[in-house]
CSV table of N, CA and C in Angstrom, one decimal:
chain,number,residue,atom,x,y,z
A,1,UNK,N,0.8,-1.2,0.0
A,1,UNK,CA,0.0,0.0,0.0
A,1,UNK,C,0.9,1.2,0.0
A,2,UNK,N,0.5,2.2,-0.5
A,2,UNK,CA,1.4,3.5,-0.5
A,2,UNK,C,0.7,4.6,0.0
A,3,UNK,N,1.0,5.6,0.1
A,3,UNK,CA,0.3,6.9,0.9
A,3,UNK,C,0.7,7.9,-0.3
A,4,UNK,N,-0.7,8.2,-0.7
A,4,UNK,CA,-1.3,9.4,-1.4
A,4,UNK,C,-1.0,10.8,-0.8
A,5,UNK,N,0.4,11.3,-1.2
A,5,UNK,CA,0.9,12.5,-0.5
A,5,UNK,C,0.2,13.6,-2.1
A,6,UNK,N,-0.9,13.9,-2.2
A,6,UNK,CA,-1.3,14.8,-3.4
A,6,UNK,C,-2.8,15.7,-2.5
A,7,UNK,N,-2.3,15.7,-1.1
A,7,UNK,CA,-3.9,16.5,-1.1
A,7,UNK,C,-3.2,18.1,-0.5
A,8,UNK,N,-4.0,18.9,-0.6
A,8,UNK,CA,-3.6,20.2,0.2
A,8,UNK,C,-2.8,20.4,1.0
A,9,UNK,N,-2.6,19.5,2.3
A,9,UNK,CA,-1.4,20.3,3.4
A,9,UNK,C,-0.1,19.1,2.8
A,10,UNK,N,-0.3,18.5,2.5
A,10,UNK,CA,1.0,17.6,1.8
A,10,UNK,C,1.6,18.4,0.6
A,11,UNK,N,0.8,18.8,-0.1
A,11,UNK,CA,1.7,20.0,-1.3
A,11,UNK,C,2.2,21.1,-0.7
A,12,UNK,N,1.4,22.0,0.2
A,12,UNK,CA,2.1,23.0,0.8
A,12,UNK,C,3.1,22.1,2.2
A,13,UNK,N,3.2,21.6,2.9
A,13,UNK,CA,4.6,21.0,3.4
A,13,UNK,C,5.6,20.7,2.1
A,14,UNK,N,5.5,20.3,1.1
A,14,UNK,CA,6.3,19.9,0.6
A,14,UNK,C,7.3,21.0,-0.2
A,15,UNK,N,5.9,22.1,-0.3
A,15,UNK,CA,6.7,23.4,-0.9
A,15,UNK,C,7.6,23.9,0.0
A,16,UNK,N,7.0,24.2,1.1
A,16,UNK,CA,7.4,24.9,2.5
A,16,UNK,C,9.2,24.3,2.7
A,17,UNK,N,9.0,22.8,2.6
A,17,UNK,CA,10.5,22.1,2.9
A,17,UNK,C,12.0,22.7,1.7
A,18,UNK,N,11.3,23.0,0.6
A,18,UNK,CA,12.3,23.0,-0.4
A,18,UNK,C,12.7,24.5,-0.8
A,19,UNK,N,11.7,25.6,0.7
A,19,UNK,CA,11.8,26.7,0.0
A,19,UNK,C,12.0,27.0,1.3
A,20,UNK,N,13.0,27.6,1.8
A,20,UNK,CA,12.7,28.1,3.4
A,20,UNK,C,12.3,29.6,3.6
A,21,UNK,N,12.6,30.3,1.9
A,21,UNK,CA,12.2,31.7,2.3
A,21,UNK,C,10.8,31.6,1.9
A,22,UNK,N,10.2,31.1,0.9
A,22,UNK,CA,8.7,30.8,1.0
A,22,UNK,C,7.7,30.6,2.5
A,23,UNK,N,8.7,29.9,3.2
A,23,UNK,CA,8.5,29.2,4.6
A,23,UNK,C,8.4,30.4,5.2
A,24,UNK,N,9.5,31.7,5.1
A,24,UNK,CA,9.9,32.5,6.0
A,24,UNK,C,8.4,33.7,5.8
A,25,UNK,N,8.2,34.1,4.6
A,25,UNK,CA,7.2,34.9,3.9
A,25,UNK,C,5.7,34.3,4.5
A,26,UNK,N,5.7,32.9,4.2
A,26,UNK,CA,4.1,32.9,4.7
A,26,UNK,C,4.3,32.9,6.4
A,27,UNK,N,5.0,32.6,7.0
A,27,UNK,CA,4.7,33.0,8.6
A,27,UNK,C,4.8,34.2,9.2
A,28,UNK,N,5.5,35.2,7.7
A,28,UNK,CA,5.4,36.9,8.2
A,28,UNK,C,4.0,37.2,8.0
A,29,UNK,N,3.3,36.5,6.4
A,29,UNK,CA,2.0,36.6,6.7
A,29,UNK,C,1.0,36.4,7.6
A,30,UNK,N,1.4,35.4,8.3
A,30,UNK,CA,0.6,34.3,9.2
A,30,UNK,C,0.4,35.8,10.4
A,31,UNK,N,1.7,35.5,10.8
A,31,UNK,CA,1.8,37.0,11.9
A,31,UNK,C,1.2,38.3,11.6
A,32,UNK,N,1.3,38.7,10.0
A,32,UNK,CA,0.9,40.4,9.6
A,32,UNK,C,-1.2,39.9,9.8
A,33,UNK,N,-1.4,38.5,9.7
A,33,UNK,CA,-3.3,38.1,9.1
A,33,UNK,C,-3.6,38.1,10.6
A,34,UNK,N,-3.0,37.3,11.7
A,34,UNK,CA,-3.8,36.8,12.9
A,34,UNK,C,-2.9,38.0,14.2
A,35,UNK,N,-2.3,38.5,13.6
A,35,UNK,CA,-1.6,39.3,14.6
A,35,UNK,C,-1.5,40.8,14.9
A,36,UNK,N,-2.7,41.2,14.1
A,36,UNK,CA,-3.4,42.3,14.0
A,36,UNK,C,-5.1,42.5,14.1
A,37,UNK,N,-5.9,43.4,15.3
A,37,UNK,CA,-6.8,43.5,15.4
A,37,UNK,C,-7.5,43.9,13.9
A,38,UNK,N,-8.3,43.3,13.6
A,38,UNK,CA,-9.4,42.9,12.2
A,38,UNK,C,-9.8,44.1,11.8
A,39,UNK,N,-10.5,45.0,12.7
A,39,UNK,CA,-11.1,45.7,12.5
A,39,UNK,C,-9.8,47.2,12.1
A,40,UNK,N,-9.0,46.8,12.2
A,40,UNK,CA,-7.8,48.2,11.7
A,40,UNK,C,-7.4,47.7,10.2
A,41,UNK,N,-7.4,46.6,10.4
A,41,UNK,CA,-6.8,46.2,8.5
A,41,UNK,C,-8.2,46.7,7.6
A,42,UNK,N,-7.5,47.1,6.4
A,42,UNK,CA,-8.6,47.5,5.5
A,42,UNK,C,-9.2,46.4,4.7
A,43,UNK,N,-10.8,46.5,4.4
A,43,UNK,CA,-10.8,44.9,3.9
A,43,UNK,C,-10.9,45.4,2.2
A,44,UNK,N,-10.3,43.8,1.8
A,44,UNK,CA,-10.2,44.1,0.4
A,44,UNK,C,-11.5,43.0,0.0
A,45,UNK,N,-11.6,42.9,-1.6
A,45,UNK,CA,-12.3,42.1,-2.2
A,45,UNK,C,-11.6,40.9,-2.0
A,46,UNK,N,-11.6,39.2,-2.1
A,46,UNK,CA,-11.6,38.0,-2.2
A,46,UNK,C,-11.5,38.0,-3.2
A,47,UNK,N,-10.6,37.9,-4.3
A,47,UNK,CA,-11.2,37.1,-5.6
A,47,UNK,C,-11.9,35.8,-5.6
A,48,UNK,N,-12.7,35.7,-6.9
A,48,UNK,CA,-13.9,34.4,-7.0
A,48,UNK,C,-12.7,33.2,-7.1
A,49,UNK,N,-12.0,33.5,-7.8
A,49,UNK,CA,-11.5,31.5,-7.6
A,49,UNK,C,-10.6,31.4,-6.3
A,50,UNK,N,-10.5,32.4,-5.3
A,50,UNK,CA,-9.4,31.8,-4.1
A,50,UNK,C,-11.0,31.8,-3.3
A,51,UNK,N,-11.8,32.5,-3.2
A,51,UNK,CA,-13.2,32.5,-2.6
A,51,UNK,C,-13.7,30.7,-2.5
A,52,UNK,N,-13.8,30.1,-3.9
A,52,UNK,CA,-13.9,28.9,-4.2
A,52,UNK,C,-13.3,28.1,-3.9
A,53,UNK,N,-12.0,28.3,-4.1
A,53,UNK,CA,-10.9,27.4,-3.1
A,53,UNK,C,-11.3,27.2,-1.7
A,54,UNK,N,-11.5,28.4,-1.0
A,54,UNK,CA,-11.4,28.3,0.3
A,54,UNK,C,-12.3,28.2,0.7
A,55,UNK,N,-14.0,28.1,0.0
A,55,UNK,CA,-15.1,28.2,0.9
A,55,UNK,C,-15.6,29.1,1.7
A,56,UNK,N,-15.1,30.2,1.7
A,56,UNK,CA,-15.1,31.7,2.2
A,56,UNK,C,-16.6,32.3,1.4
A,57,UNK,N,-17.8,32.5,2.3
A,57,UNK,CA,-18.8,33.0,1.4
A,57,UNK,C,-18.8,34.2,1.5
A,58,UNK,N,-17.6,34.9,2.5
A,58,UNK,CA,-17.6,36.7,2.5
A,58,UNK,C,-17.0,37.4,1.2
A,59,UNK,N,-17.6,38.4,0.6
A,59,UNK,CA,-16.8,38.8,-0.8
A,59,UNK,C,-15.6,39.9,0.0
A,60,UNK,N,-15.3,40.2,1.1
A,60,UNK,CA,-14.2,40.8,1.4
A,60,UNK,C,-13.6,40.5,2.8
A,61,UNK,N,-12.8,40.4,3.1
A,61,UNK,CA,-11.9,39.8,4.5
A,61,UNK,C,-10.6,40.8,4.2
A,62,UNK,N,-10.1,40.9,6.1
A,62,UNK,CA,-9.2,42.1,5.8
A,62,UNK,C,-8.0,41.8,4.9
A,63,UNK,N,-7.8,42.6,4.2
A,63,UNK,CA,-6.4,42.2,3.5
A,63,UNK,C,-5.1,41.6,4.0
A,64,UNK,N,-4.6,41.9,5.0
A,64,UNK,CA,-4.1,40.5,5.5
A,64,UNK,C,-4.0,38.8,5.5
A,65,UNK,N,-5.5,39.0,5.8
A,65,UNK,CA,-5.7,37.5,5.8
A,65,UNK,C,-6.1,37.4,4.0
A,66,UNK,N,-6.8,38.1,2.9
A,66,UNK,CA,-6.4,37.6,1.8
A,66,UNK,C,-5.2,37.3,1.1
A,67,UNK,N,-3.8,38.4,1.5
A,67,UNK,CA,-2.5,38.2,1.1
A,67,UNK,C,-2.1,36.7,1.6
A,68,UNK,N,-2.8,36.5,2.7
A,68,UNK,CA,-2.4,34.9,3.2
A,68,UNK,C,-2.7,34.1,2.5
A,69,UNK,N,-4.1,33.8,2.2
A,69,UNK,CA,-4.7,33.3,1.7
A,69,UNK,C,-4.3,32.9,0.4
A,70,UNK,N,-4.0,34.3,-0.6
A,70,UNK,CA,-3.3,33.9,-1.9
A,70,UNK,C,-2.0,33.0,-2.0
A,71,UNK,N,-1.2,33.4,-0.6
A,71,UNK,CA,-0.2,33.4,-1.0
A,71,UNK,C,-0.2,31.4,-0.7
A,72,UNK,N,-0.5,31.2,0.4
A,72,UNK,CA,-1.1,29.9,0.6
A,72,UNK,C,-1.4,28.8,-0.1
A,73,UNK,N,-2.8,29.4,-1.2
A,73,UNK,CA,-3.3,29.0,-2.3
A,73,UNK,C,-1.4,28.6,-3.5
A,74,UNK,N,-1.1,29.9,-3.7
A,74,UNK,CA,0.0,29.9,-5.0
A,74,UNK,C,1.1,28.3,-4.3
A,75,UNK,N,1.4,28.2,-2.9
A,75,UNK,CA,2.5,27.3,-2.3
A,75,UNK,C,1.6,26.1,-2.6
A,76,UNK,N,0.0,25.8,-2.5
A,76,UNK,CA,-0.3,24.5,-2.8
A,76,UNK,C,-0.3,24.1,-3.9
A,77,UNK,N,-0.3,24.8,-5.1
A,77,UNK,CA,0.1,24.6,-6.4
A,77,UNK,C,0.9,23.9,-6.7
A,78,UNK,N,2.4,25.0,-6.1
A,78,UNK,CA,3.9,24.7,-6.3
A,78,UNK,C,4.0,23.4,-6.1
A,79,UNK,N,3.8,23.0,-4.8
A,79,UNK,CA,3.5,22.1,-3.9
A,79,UNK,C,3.0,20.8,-4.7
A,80,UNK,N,2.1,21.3,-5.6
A,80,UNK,CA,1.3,20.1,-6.1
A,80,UNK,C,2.0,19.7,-7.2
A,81,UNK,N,2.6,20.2,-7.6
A,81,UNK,CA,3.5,20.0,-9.0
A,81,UNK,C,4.9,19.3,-8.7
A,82,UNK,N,5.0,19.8,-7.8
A,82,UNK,CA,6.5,18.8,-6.9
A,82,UNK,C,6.2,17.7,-7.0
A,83,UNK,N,4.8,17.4,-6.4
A,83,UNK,CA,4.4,16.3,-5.9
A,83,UNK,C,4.4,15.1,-7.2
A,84,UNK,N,3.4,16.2,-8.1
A,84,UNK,CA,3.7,15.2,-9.6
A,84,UNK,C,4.7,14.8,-10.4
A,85,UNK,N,5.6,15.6,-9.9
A,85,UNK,CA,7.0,15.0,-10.9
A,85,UNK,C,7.9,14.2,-10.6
């Protein structure tokens, strides 16, 4: 039997391992999205396909947490393409 490393947190770990300033960037994110009171960040729009990705039915969240969110989204990609090759 083998283990199916192709879902979500397995492509981003995998980006995360091969990239450490990737690594370094999304935890300044992590820190700039959850480590600031909500109501001071300005909110931006969601785009529709990271909205879809993430199941987010708000069309705007503070910009912090969307910069996360994209940036997040872009590493599971990377991530996923590792994975396939």
């Amino acid at each position: 039997m083998t283990d199916r490393l192709d879902g979500p947190d397995d492509a981003l770990a995998r980006r995360l391992r091969d990239d450490p300033e990737a690594a370094r960037r999304l935890e300044e994110l992590r820190r700039r999205a959850y480590g600031r009171d909500g109501s001071t960040a300005p909110l931006v729009e969601i785009p529709a396909d990271l909205r879809a990705r993430t199941g987010y039915d708000a069309d705007e969240l503070p910009a912090p947490l969307v910069a996360l969110l994209a940036e997040e989204a872009r590493l599971v990609d990377e991530g996923a393409a590792l994975l396939a090759s």
